[in-house]
Coordinates of C-alpha atoms in Angstrom, one line a residue:
M18 CA 209.7 104.3 229.8
S19 CA 210.9 106.2 232.5
F20 CA 210.9 105.4 236.6
K21 CA 209.3 108.3 237.2
E22 CA 206.1 107.2 234.7
L23 CA 205.1 104.0 235.7
P24 CA 201.4 103.5 236.8
A25 CA 200.2 104.2 239.7
S26 CA 199.5 100.3 240.1
A27 CA 203.1 99.6 239.9
N28 CA 205.1 98.8 242.4
A29 CA 209.1 99.2 243.5
S30 CA 211.7 98.6 245.6
F31 CA 215.2 98.7 245.9
P32 CA 217.2 98.0 248.4
D33 CA 220.4 100.0 247.6
S34 CA 220.6 103.1 246.3
G35 CA 224.4 103.8 245.9
S36 CA 224.2 107.0 247.3
V37 CA 222.8 106.5 251.0
A38 CA 224.6 105.0 253.7
S39 CA 223.2 102.7 256.2
G40 CA 225.5 103.8 259.0
R41 CA 226.2 100.2 259.7
D42 CA 229.6 98.8 261.2
N43 CA 230.1 96.5 258.5
A44 CA 234.0 95.8 259.5
D45 CA 233.5 92.6 260.7
A46 CA 230.1 91.3 258.3
P47 CA 230.6 88.1 256.9
S48 CA 230.8 87.6 253.3
P49 CA 227.9 86.8 250.8
I50 CA 226.6 83.5 249.4
D51 CA 227.8 83.6 245.5
I52 CA 226.0 80.5 243.8
P53 CA 226.6 79.7 240.2
P54 CA 224.2 79.9 237.8
V55 CA 221.6 76.8 237.8
L56 CA 220.1 78.3 234.2
N57 CA 221.9 80.2 231.6
S58 CA 222.2 80.1 228.4
D59 CA 225.0 82.1 228.1
A60 CA 227.7 80.0 230.4
G61 CA 226.0 76.2 229.1
H62 CA 225.1 75.2 232.6
H63 CA 221.7 73.7 233.2
S64 CA 220.2 72.2 236.6
P65 CA 216.9 70.6 236.9
L66 CA 214.3 72.5 238.4
P67 CA 212.4 71.9 241.1
A68 CA 210.0 69.5 241.1
D69 CA 207.0 71.9 241.7
S70 CA 207.1 73.5 238.5
T71 CA 203.7 74.7 238.1
Q72 CA 203.9 78.2 238.6
L73 CA 207.0 78.5 237.0
I74 CA 205.2 77.3 233.9
S75 CA 202.8 79.8 234.4
S76 CA 205.1 82.5 234.5
V77 CA 206.5 81.4 231.6
L78 CA 203.2 82.2 230.1
Q79 CA 202.8 85.8 231.5
L80 CA 206.5 86.2 230.0
M81 CA 205.4 85.0 226.6
G82 CA 202.5 86.2 226.2
N83 CA 203.2 89.5 225.5
L84 CA 204.6 91.9 222.2
E85 CA 204.7 94.9 224.6
Q86 CA 208.1 95.5 225.9
D87 CA 207.2 97.5 229.0
K88 CA 204.8 95.0 229.5
V89 CA 207.2 92.1 229.4
L90 CA 209.8 93.8 231.6
Q91 CA 206.4 94.0 234.4
A92 CA 205.6 90.8 234.1
F93 CA 209.7 89.7 234.7
V94 CA 209.3 91.3 238.1
D95 CA 205.8 90.5 239.3
Q96 CA 206.6 86.8 238.2
A97 CA 210.4 86.7 239.8
C98 CA 208.4 88.0 242.9
A99 CA 205.6 85.1 242.9
V100 CA 207.7 82.6 242.0
T101 CA 210.2 83.2 244.7
S102 CA 207.6 84.5 247.5
S103 CA 209.7 87.5 247.4
P104 CA 207.2 90.7 248.2
Y105 CA 209.5 93.7 246.7
G106 CA 211.6 93.4 243.3
A107 CA 212.9 95.8 240.8
L108 CA 214.5 95.7 237.7
S109 CA 216.5 98.2 236.5
I110 CA 217.2 98.7 232.5
L111 CA 220.6 100.3 231.8
G112 CA 221.7 103.1 228.9
S113 CA 224.5 103.1 227.0
R114 CA 226.8 104.6 230.0
G115 CA 225.4 101.9 232.6
E116 CA 223.2 104.3 233.7
T117 CA 219.3 103.6 234.8
S118 CA 217.4 104.1 231.7
A119 CA 214.1 102.5 233.0
F120 CA 212.7 101.0 236.3
Y121 CA 210.7 98.6 237.4
I122 CA 208.7 97.8 240.6
H123 CA 206.6 95.8 242.5
G124 CA 206.1 95.6 246.4
L125 CA 205.4 99.4 247.3
S126 CA 202.6 101.7 246.6
A127 CA 202.6 104.7 244.2
A128 CA 202.8 107.2 247.0
E129 CA 205.9 105.4 248.8
Y130 CA 207.6 105.3 245.3
E131 CA 207.5 108.6 244.5
S132 CA 209.7 109.3 248.3
L133 CA 212.0 107.0 247.3
G134 CA 213.2 109.5 244.8
D135 CA 215.7 109.0 242.9
P136 CA 216.0 105.7 241.3
P137 CA 219.6 103.3 242.7
I138 CA 222.8 104.1 240.4
G139 CA 224.4 100.9 240.0
R140 CA 226.6 100.4 242.9
G141 CA 226.9 98.7 246.4
I142 CA 225.9 95.0 245.8
I143 CA 223.3 95.8 243.3
G144 CA 226.6 96.7 241.1
A145 CA 228.3 93.7 242.3
I146 CA 226.2 91.1 241.0
P147 CA 228.1 89.1 238.4
V148 CA 227.4 89.6 234.5
N149 CA 227.3 85.9 234.2
N150 CA 226.0 84.7 237.3
G151 CA 223.3 85.4 240.5
I152 CA 224.0 86.7 243.6
I153 CA 222.4 85.7 247.4
S154 CA 222.7 88.1 250.6
N155 CA 220.6 86.9 253.4
D156 CA 222.3 89.2 255.9
L157 CA 222.1 92.6 253.7
H158 CA 223.6 95.1 256.6
S159 CA 226.3 92.5 257.5
D160 CA 227.4 92.6 253.9
P161 CA 230.0 95.3 253.2
R162 CA 229.3 95.6 249.7
F163 CA 225.7 97.4 251.3
T164 CA 225.3 101.0 251.6
G165 CA 222.4 101.7 252.7
Y166 CA 218.6 103.1 251.1
P167 CA 216.9 106.3 251.3
P168 CA 215.2 106.8 254.7
T169 CA 211.5 106.4 253.4
H170 CA 212.6 102.7 251.7
P171 CA 211.3 99.9 253.9
E172 CA 213.7 97.9 255.6
M173 CA 215.5 95.2 253.9
V174 CA 217.2 92.1 255.1
S175 CA 218.0 89.1 252.1
F176 CA 218.8 89.9 248.7
L177 CA 218.9 88.2 245.1
G178 CA 220.1 89.4 242.1
V179 CA 220.7 88.2 239.0
P180 CA 221.3 89.9 235.4
L181 CA 219.1 89.4 232.4
R182 CA 221.5 89.2 229.5
I183 CA 220.6 90.5 225.7
H184 CA 222.7 89.0 223.0
E185 CA 225.6 88.5 225.8
Q186 CA 225.0 92.0 226.6
V187 CA 223.8 93.0 230.4
Y188 CA 220.9 94.9 229.5
G189 CA 219.5 95.2 233.1
R190 CA 219.5 94.1 236.6
L191 CA 216.5 92.4 239.0
Y192 CA 217.1 92.2 242.7
L193 CA 214.5 90.7 245.4
C194 CA 214.4 91.1 248.6
N195 CA 212.7 90.2 252.1
R196 CA 211.3 86.6 250.7
P197 CA 210.5 84.7 254.2
G198 CA 213.2 82.6 255.6
G199 CA 216.2 83.6 253.1
Y200 CA 216.7 82.6 249.5
R201 CA 217.5 79.5 248.5
Q202 CA 219.4 77.7 245.3
Q203 CA 216.2 77.2 244.2
D204 CA 214.7 80.2 244.5
L205 CA 218.0 81.3 242.0
A206 CA 217.2 78.5 239.6
Y207 CA 213.3 79.7 239.5
V208 CA 214.7 83.3 238.5
S209 CA 217.4 82.4 236.9
A210 CA 214.6 80.8 234.1
L211 CA 212.8 83.7 233.8
A212 CA 215.6 85.9 233.2
T213 CA 216.5 83.1 230.3
L214 CA 212.8 83.2 229.2
A215 CA 212.6 87.2 230.0
A216 CA 215.3 88.0 227.6
V217 CA 213.8 85.9 224.8
A218 CA 210.7 87.8 225.2
V219 CA 212.4 91.0 225.4
E220 CA 213.9 89.9 222.0
N221 CA 210.7 89.2 220.5
S222 CA 208.6 92.1 221.4
R223 CA 211.8 94.3 220.4
L224 CA 211.4 92.9 216.6
Y225 CA 207.6 93.2 217.2
E226 CA 208.4 97.0 217.8
V227 CA 210.5 97.2 214.9
S228 CA 208.0 95.5 212.5
R229 CA 205.2 98.1 213.5
S230 CA 207.5 101.1 213.2
R231 CA 208.8 100.0 209.2
E232 CA 205.4 100.0 208.6
R233 CA 205.1 103.4 210.3
W234 CA 207.9 104.8 208.8
T235 CA 207.0 103.2 205.1
R236 CA 203.4 105.0 205.3
V237 CA 205.0 108.3 206.1
S238 CA 207.0 107.8 203.3
Q239 CA 204.5 106.6 200.7
Q240 CA 202.8 109.5 201.9
L241 CA 205.6 111.9 201.6
T242 CA 206.2 110.9 197.9
T243 CA 202.7 111.3 197.2
I244 CA 201.9 115.1 198.1
L245 CA 205.9 115.8 196.6
L246 CA 205.0 114.5 193.4
E247 CA 201.2 116.4 193.0
G248 CA 203.0 119.7 193.4
T249 CA 202.1 120.5 196.9
E250 CA 204.3 123.7 197.9
E251 CA 207.9 122.6 199.3
E252 CA 207.5 124.3 202.6
D253 CA 204.1 122.3 203.2
A254 CA 205.8 119.6 202.4
L255 CA 208.9 120.4 204.7
Q256 CA 206.9 120.6 207.1
F257 CA 205.4 117.7 206.8
I258 CA 208.9 116.1 207.0
A259 CA 209.3 117.2 210.3
K260 CA 205.9 116.8 212.2
S261 CA 205.1 112.8 210.6
V262 CA 208.7 111.5 210.8
R263 CA 208.8 113.8 214.8
E264 CA 205.9 111.4 215.4
V265 CA 206.4 108.4 214.2
A266 CA 210.4 108.1 215.4
D267 CA 208.8 109.0 219.4
A268 CA 210.2 112.5 219.1
D269 CA 209.7 115.5 221.0
T270 CA 210.9 118.1 218.5
A271 CA 212.5 117.7 214.4
L272 CA 214.5 120.3 212.7
L273 CA 215.2 120.4 209.5
V274 CA 218.4 122.2 208.7
L275 CA 218.7 123.2 205.1
P276 CA 221.2 125.6 203.3
S277 CA 220.7 129.8 203.7
V278 CA 222.9 132.3 202.7
G279 CA 226.6 131.8 201.6
D280 CA 227.7 128.4 203.6
S281 CA 225.6 129.3 206.0
W282 CA 223.3 126.3 207.4
V283 CA 219.9 127.3 209.6
C284 CA 217.3 125.6 211.0
E285 CA 214.5 126.7 208.7
I286 CA 211.8 124.2 209.6
A287 CA 211.1 122.7 213.4
S288 CA 208.4 121.4 214.7
G289 CA 207.9 120.1 218.4
Y290 CA 208.5 121.2 222.0
A291 CA 210.4 124.9 221.5
A292 CA 210.1 124.6 217.9
S293 CA 210.4 128.3 217.9
D294 CA 213.0 128.9 219.8
L295 CA 215.1 127.0 217.7
I296 CA 214.0 128.0 213.6
G297 CA 216.8 130.5 212.3
V298 CA 219.5 128.7 214.0
T299 CA 222.5 128.9 212.6
F300 CA 224.4 125.2 212.6
P301 CA 228.5 126.0 212.6
P302 CA 230.6 124.5 210.4
H303 CA 232.5 121.8 212.3
G304 CA 229.3 120.6 214.3
R305 CA 227.9 117.3 214.6
A306 CA 225.0 118.4 211.9
R307 CA 227.8 119.8 209.4
T308 CA 229.7 116.7 209.9
V309 CA 226.6 114.6 209.2
L310 CA 226.5 116.7 206.1
A311 CA 230.1 116.6 205.5
E312 CA 230.0 112.3 205.7
G313 CA 226.7 111.2 204.4
Q314 CA 226.5 109.1 207.7
G315 CA 223.9 109.8 210.4
L316 CA 224.7 109.7 213.7
I317 CA 223.1 109.0 217.4
V318 CA 224.1 111.0 220.7
D319 CA 223.3 109.7 223.7
S320 CA 222.6 113.2 225.4
L321 CA 223.1 116.4 223.9
A322 CA 222.2 117.8 227.7
R323 CA 225.5 116.1 229.1
A324 CA 227.7 116.8 225.7
T325 CA 231.2 118.2 226.9
T326 CA 231.3 120.4 223.8
M327 CA 228.1 122.1 222.4
R328 CA 228.5 124.3 219.8
V329 CA 224.9 125.2 219.3
P330 CA 223.7 126.1 222.9
E331 CA 220.1 126.1 221.7
L332 CA 220.0 122.7 222.1
A333 CA 221.6 121.5 224.9
R334 CA 218.2 121.9 226.5
F335 CA 217.6 118.3 225.1
G336 CA 219.1 114.7 225.5
A337 CA 218.8 112.0 222.7
A338 CA 219.7 113.0 219.6
L339 CA 219.4 111.8 215.8
Y340 CA 221.0 113.3 213.1
A341 CA 220.2 112.0 209.3
P342 CA 221.4 113.6 206.1
L343 CA 219.3 114.0 203.0
L344 CA 220.5 112.9 200.1
A345 CA 219.8 113.1 197.2
G346 CA 222.7 111.1 194.7
S347 CA 226.0 112.0 195.8
H348 CA 225.0 115.4 197.3
A349 CA 223.7 116.2 201.0
I350 CA 220.5 118.6 200.5
G351 CA 219.7 119.5 204.2
V352 CA 219.7 117.2 207.9
L353 CA 217.1 115.9 209.9
L354 CA 217.2 116.5 213.3
L355 CA 215.4 114.6 215.7
L356 CA 215.2 115.7 219.5
R357 CA 214.1 113.8 223.0
L358 CA 213.8 115.4 226.6
P359 CA 216.3 114.6 228.9
E360 CA 214.6 112.1 230.7
K361 CA 213.8 110.4 227.9
P362 CA 215.8 107.3 226.3
E363 CA 218.0 107.7 223.5
F364 CA 217.7 106.4 219.8
D365 CA 217.4 103.1 218.7
P366 CA 219.9 102.3 215.4
A367 CA 217.1 100.5 213.9
V368 CA 215.5 104.2 213.9
L369 CA 218.2 105.7 212.7
E370 CA 218.2 102.9 209.5
M371 CA 214.8 103.9 209.1
A372 CA 214.9 107.8 209.6
E373 CA 218.1 107.6 206.8
Q374 CA 215.8 105.7 204.6
V375 CA 213.2 108.0 204.5
A376 CA 215.7 111.5 204.9
T377 CA 217.0 109.9 201.5
Q378 CA 213.3 109.9 199.8
A379 CA 212.5 112.8 200.9
A380 CA 215.8 114.2 199.5
L381 CA 215.3 112.5 195.9
A382 CA 211.6 113.9 196.3
L383 CA 212.0 116.9 196.6
E384 CA 214.8 117.2 193.8
I385 CA 212.3 115.5 191.2
A386 CA 209.2 117.8 192.3
G387 CA 212.4 121.2 191.5
A388 CA 212.9 119.3 187.9
K389 CA 208.9 119.0 187.6
H390 CA 208.9 122.2 188.6
A391 CA 211.6 123.5 186.5
A392 CA 210.3 121.5 183.3
D393 CA 206.9 123.3 183.9
I394 CA 208.5 126.4 184.4
A395 CA 209.9 125.7 180.9
T396 CA 207.0 124.2 179.3
L397 CA 204.9 127.4 180.4
L398 CA 207.2 129.5 178.9
D399 CA 207.2 127.1 175.8
E400 CA 203.7 128.1 175.7
R401 CA 203.9 131.9 176.1
A402 CA 206.2 132.1 173.2
K403 CA 203.2 129.7 171.1
I404 CA 201.2 132.1 172.8
G405 CA 202.7 135.5 171.3
E406 CA 203.0 134.0 168.1
D407 CA 199.6 133.0 166.9
L408 CA 198.6 136.1 168.2
H409 CA 201.3 137.9 166.3
D410 CA 200.8 136.2 163.1
L411 CA 196.8 135.4 163.3
A412 CA 195.2 137.7 165.6
I413 CA 197.1 141.2 165.0
Q414 CA 198.3 140.7 161.7
Q415 CA 195.0 140.9 160.8
L416 CA 193.7 143.1 163.1
F417 CA 196.7 145.4 161.5
A418 CA 195.5 144.9 158.3
T419 CA 191.9 145.9 158.5
G420 CA 192.8 148.8 160.6
M421 CA 195.3 150.2 157.9
Q422 CA 191.5 149.2 155.5
L423 CA 189.9 151.4 158.0
E424 CA 192.3 154.3 157.8
R425 CA 192.2 154.3 153.5
I426 CA 188.3 155.2 154.3
R427 CA 189.2 157.8 156.8
A428 CA 191.5 159.1 154.5
A429 CA 189.1 159.2 152.0
F430 CA 186.1 160.9 153.8
A431 CA 189.0 163.4 154.6
S432 CA 189.8 164.5 151.7
G433 CA 186.8 165.2 150.4
A434 CA 186.9 162.7 147.7
N435 CA 183.6 161.4 146.3
L436 CA 183.2 158.0 147.5
D437 CA 180.3 155.9 146.8
S438 CA 178.4 155.0 149.7
A439 CA 177.8 151.1 148.4
H440 CA 181.7 150.7 147.7
A441 CA 182.1 152.9 151.2
E442 CA 179.5 150.7 153.1
S443 CA 181.9 147.0 151.3
L444 CA 184.8 148.3 152.9
M445 CA 182.9 149.0 156.3
Q446 CA 181.8 145.6 156.1
D447 CA 184.7 144.0 155.2
A448 CA 186.6 145.5 157.9
L449 CA 184.1 144.7 160.4
A450 CA 184.4 141.0 159.2
S451 CA 188.0 140.5 159.5
V452 CA 187.6 142.4 163.5
D453 CA 185.1 139.3 164.0
D454 CA 187.5 136.9 162.8
S455 CA 190.4 138.5 164.9
V456 CA 187.9 138.1 167.8
K457 CA 186.6 134.3 166.7
Q458 CA 190.9 133.6 166.9
I459 CA 192.0 135.0 170.4
R460 CA 188.7 133.5 171.7
A461 CA 190.0 130.1 170.1
I462 CA 194.0 130.6 171.9
V463 CA 191.9 131.6 174.7
H464 CA 190.0 128.6 175.0
N465 CA 193.2 126.2 174.0
L466 CA 195.2 127.6 177.4
R467 CA 192.2 126.5 179.6
E468 CA 192.7 123.3 181.7
P469 CA 191.4 120.0 180.0
D470 CA 188.8 120.0 183.4
A471 CA 186.7 122.8 181.9
A472 CA 184.8 121.7 179.6
V473 CA 183.7 119.9 182.7
D474 CA 180.4 121.6 184.3
L475 CA 181.6 123.0 188.4
V476 CA 179.7 120.8 189.9
E477 CA 181.6 118.0 188.4
R478 CA 184.6 120.0 189.0
L479 CA 184.1 120.8 193.2
R480 CA 182.7 116.5 193.4
R481 CA 186.0 115.9 191.6
E482 CA 187.9 117.7 194.3
A483 CA 185.9 116.4 197.4
S484 CA 186.7 112.7 196.0
L485 CA 190.5 113.2 195.5
A486 CA 190.9 114.8 198.7
R487 CA 189.6 111.5 200.3
R488 CA 192.5 109.8 199.9
L489 CA 194.2 112.6 202.0
L490 CA 191.9 112.9 204.9
G491 CA 191.6 109.0 205.0
F492 CA 187.3 110.3 205.1
A493 CA 185.2 111.8 202.3
P494 CA 184.3 115.1 203.4
S495 CA 180.4 116.2 202.7
F496 CA 179.7 118.3 199.5
V497 CA 176.6 121.0 199.7
L498 CA 175.5 122.9 197.0
D499 CA 173.1 126.0 197.4
I500 CA 170.6 127.8 194.8
D501 CA 168.6 130.5 195.5
G502 CA 167.8 128.3 199.0
E503 CA 167.7 125.0 196.8
T504 CA 169.8 122.0 197.7
L505 CA 171.2 120.7 195.0
S506 CA 171.0 117.0 196.8
S507 CA 167.3 117.6 197.7
A508 CA 166.7 118.4 193.9
D509 CA 164.8 115.2 191.6
P510 CA 167.0 114.3 188.8
S511 CA 165.7 115.8 185.9
R512 CA 166.0 119.7 188.4
E513 CA 169.2 118.3 188.8
E514 CA 170.1 119.0 185.5
I515 CA 168.2 121.8 185.2
L516 CA 170.3 123.7 188.8
I517 CA 173.8 122.2 187.3
E518 CA 173.3 124.4 184.1
E519 CA 172.0 127.4 185.9
V520 CA 175.6 127.3 188.2
D521 CA 177.2 127.3 184.8
Q522 CA 175.4 130.0 183.4
R523 CA 175.8 132.6 186.4
L524 CA 179.8 132.0 186.7
S525 CA 182.1 133.2 184.5
H526 CA 184.5 130.5 183.9
D527 CA 187.5 133.1 186.2
I528 CA 185.3 132.7 189.2
S529 CA 184.3 128.9 188.2
D530 CA 187.9 128.0 187.9
D531 CA 188.8 130.1 191.3
V532 CA 186.5 128.6 193.2
V533 CA 187.7 124.4 192.4
A534 CA 191.1 126.3 193.7
V535 CA 189.5 127.0 196.9
V536 CA 188.0 124.3 197.8
R537 CA 191.0 122.4 196.7
E538 CA 193.9 124.8 198.7
T539 CA 191.4 124.2 201.6
L540 CA 190.9 120.5 201.1
S541 CA 194.4 120.2 201.3
N542 CA 195.3 122.4 204.0
T543 CA 193.4 120.3 206.5
A544 CA 195.0 117.2 205.4
R545 CA 198.3 118.0 206.2
H546 CA 197.6 120.6 209.3
A547 CA 194.6 120.6 210.6
G548 CA 194.6 116.7 212.3
A549 CA 190.5 116.6 211.3
S550 CA 188.2 113.6 211.0
S551 CA 185.4 115.6 209.3
A552 CA 185.1 117.7 206.8
Q553 CA 182.6 120.5 205.7
V554 CA 182.6 121.9 201.9
V555 CA 179.1 124.3 201.6
V556 CA 178.9 126.6 198.0
T557 CA 176.0 129.0 197.5
I558 CA 174.7 130.5 195.1
N559 CA 172.6 133.5 195.5
G560 CA 171.6 136.0 192.4
M561 CA 173.2 136.6 189.4
G562 CA 175.1 139.7 187.5
T563 CA 175.9 142.1 189.8
N564 CA 173.4 141.1 192.5
G565 CA 174.3 137.6 192.5
S566 CA 177.6 136.3 194.5
I567 CA 179.1 133.0 195.6
R568 CA 180.2 131.8 199.0
V569 CA 182.5 128.9 199.7
E570 CA 182.4 127.7 203.3
V571 CA 185.3 124.7 204.3
T572 CA 184.5 123.6 207.9
D573 CA 187.0 121.2 209.9
D574 CA 186.7 119.8 213.1
G575 CA 190.9 119.3 213.0
H576 CA 192.8 121.8 216.3
G577 CA 192.8 125.0 214.5
L578 CA 195.7 127.1 213.3
D579 CA 199.1 126.5 214.9
P580 CA 200.0 130.1 216.0
A581 CA 203.6 128.8 215.9
V582 CA 203.3 128.9 212.0
T583 CA 203.3 132.5 210.3
R584 CA 203.9 131.9 206.7
R585 CA 200.6 130.2 205.5
S586 CA 201.6 131.5 201.7
G587 CA 198.0 128.3 200.7
L588 CA 195.7 131.0 202.8
D589 CA 197.2 133.8 201.6
N590 CA 196.3 133.1 198.2
L591 CA 192.9 132.0 199.2
K592 CA 192.7 136.4 199.8
S593 CA 194.9 137.1 196.5
R594 CA 191.7 135.2 194.8
A595 CA 189.1 137.1 196.3
R596 CA 190.3 140.5 196.4
R597 CA 190.5 140.0 192.7
H598 CA 186.5 139.8 192.0
G599 CA 186.2 142.4 194.8
G600 CA 185.6 139.6 197.5
L601 CA 186.2 138.4 200.6
C602 CA 188.6 135.7 202.5
L603 CA 187.8 135.1 206.2
I604 CA 189.4 132.4 208.8
Q605 CA 188.1 131.7 212.4
P606 CA 187.3 129.6 214.4
A607 CA 184.2 126.4 214.5
L608 CA 182.4 125.6 216.9
P609 CA 183.3 123.8 218.6
R610 CA 186.6 123.2 217.9
G611 CA 188.4 123.2 214.2
L612 CA 188.3 125.9 211.3
K613 CA 185.7 127.6 209.3
I614 CA 187.2 129.4 205.8
I615 CA 184.9 131.6 204.0
W616 CA 185.4 132.7 200.4
E617 CA 182.6 135.5 198.8
V618 CA 183.0 136.8 195.8
P619 CA 179.8 138.6 193.3
L620 CA 178.9 137.3 190.4
S621 CA 180.0 139.7 187.7

């Protein structure tokens, strides 16, 4: 959380901006009081605490009772002010370059804090806080290291500062101001003790957050593998990767850089901020993305906006970046690029590790899905060859023989030869029987091509689709079937069986298959893109034959179509199926929110 994002209830103080001079003459100022640490686990010094440690114990409970890092750090500032009776305090968290990456404050109203502008940059007396020690100065304006503060800043007199160390590294600097009567060694003992405990609490919160993050990454990984192995189109799977990884990594933008024409690599998929501007951007041979591709190892960049070399100018608007290769075996098939806006913190190494794992799994799942698709194509070609052989050896040969038989009869009549009527009738009966046999053989071949589900009635197939969609949606979609104004669910059991049979009698196998495919595609689209909490499928059948029609309506309460996504192969397939039967497919917004898809075709 950056200092501009602090809640309105937060309080703030920083006595040394490092950039605004106080305008006072400090030439004859006395030296500040530097006090050795009273309680510092790194240095190994343990001085006894003051006798009255009730408030310190209360502060310890406040610190250790939180597992959220922001709350731990804010509690550290608040409790440090409480145990030392300091009206003002601030904690500056340091970034990888020593800059202030987050700021926690106590003692100022939100309006007062906003008037101060940028947080301190760690110079002057703030920068003088020792790595293994604390510092006290009870006369700031006489301290040569004090360089002033913004004009709207409250008047500051006394100062106490300590480092917040985690794993022997300075994670942040705490400083307190204006304790009545000035700061004492006892105050430094309290604050040093709190700093040690705060470091433990921060580390606990970080481990807790890593654990929760791993759970989210694992869930994304499982969902990704499932949708790929279920036969989801590759483009939809890539969109899911970009969107879900962006969300779980708390990134503003996610890109997938994939191979294009020749040796070029291009951003094919983008999700989040400025996504439409980045699709189609080419990544040069010697840039970071191509380096990650070549080395097969991920990379974290603290800020693209501050980078001295920028080979992709479109990325200069972003701050922190994370590159993770999509590795399938020993070769990379793409790069996952996560981006944050400049004011956001850089990515944690733990996030890179999890992103690399998910990217690798995604690459392997894509390869498996591609291999499965290739195997399906090979199977389809084999089936077509077998169909051709069956048609040739069985139906076509028999039809050819029948044709020759009919040709002999025609030639006999044409030549004027005397042909016994009984014999002629017998020959015609044999020919008709042969045609009937050919028709039966063709029907048997066609029947063998049908899906196993084709033997199941349409209502049961539609109920299965609704049940299967529940796992992807996270909820059960409602299903309603209406036949000539009579709802299936409201009918008694005996009447329900009659209506189910009536459905199969009115619909051809071809239309039934398309209805199942439409329901499957729309529910799958809702699960992948809509972010919905409910969905309803309504199938309405009216009339029969040339005067009849079937209408499928699927409605959800999601966020509707994303205008940035221009390629919608699934919806195009729905329209194609409708045109094939002389029907229509409409896509329109639902009220009060969401999307409605209407698919309607005649029954003949």
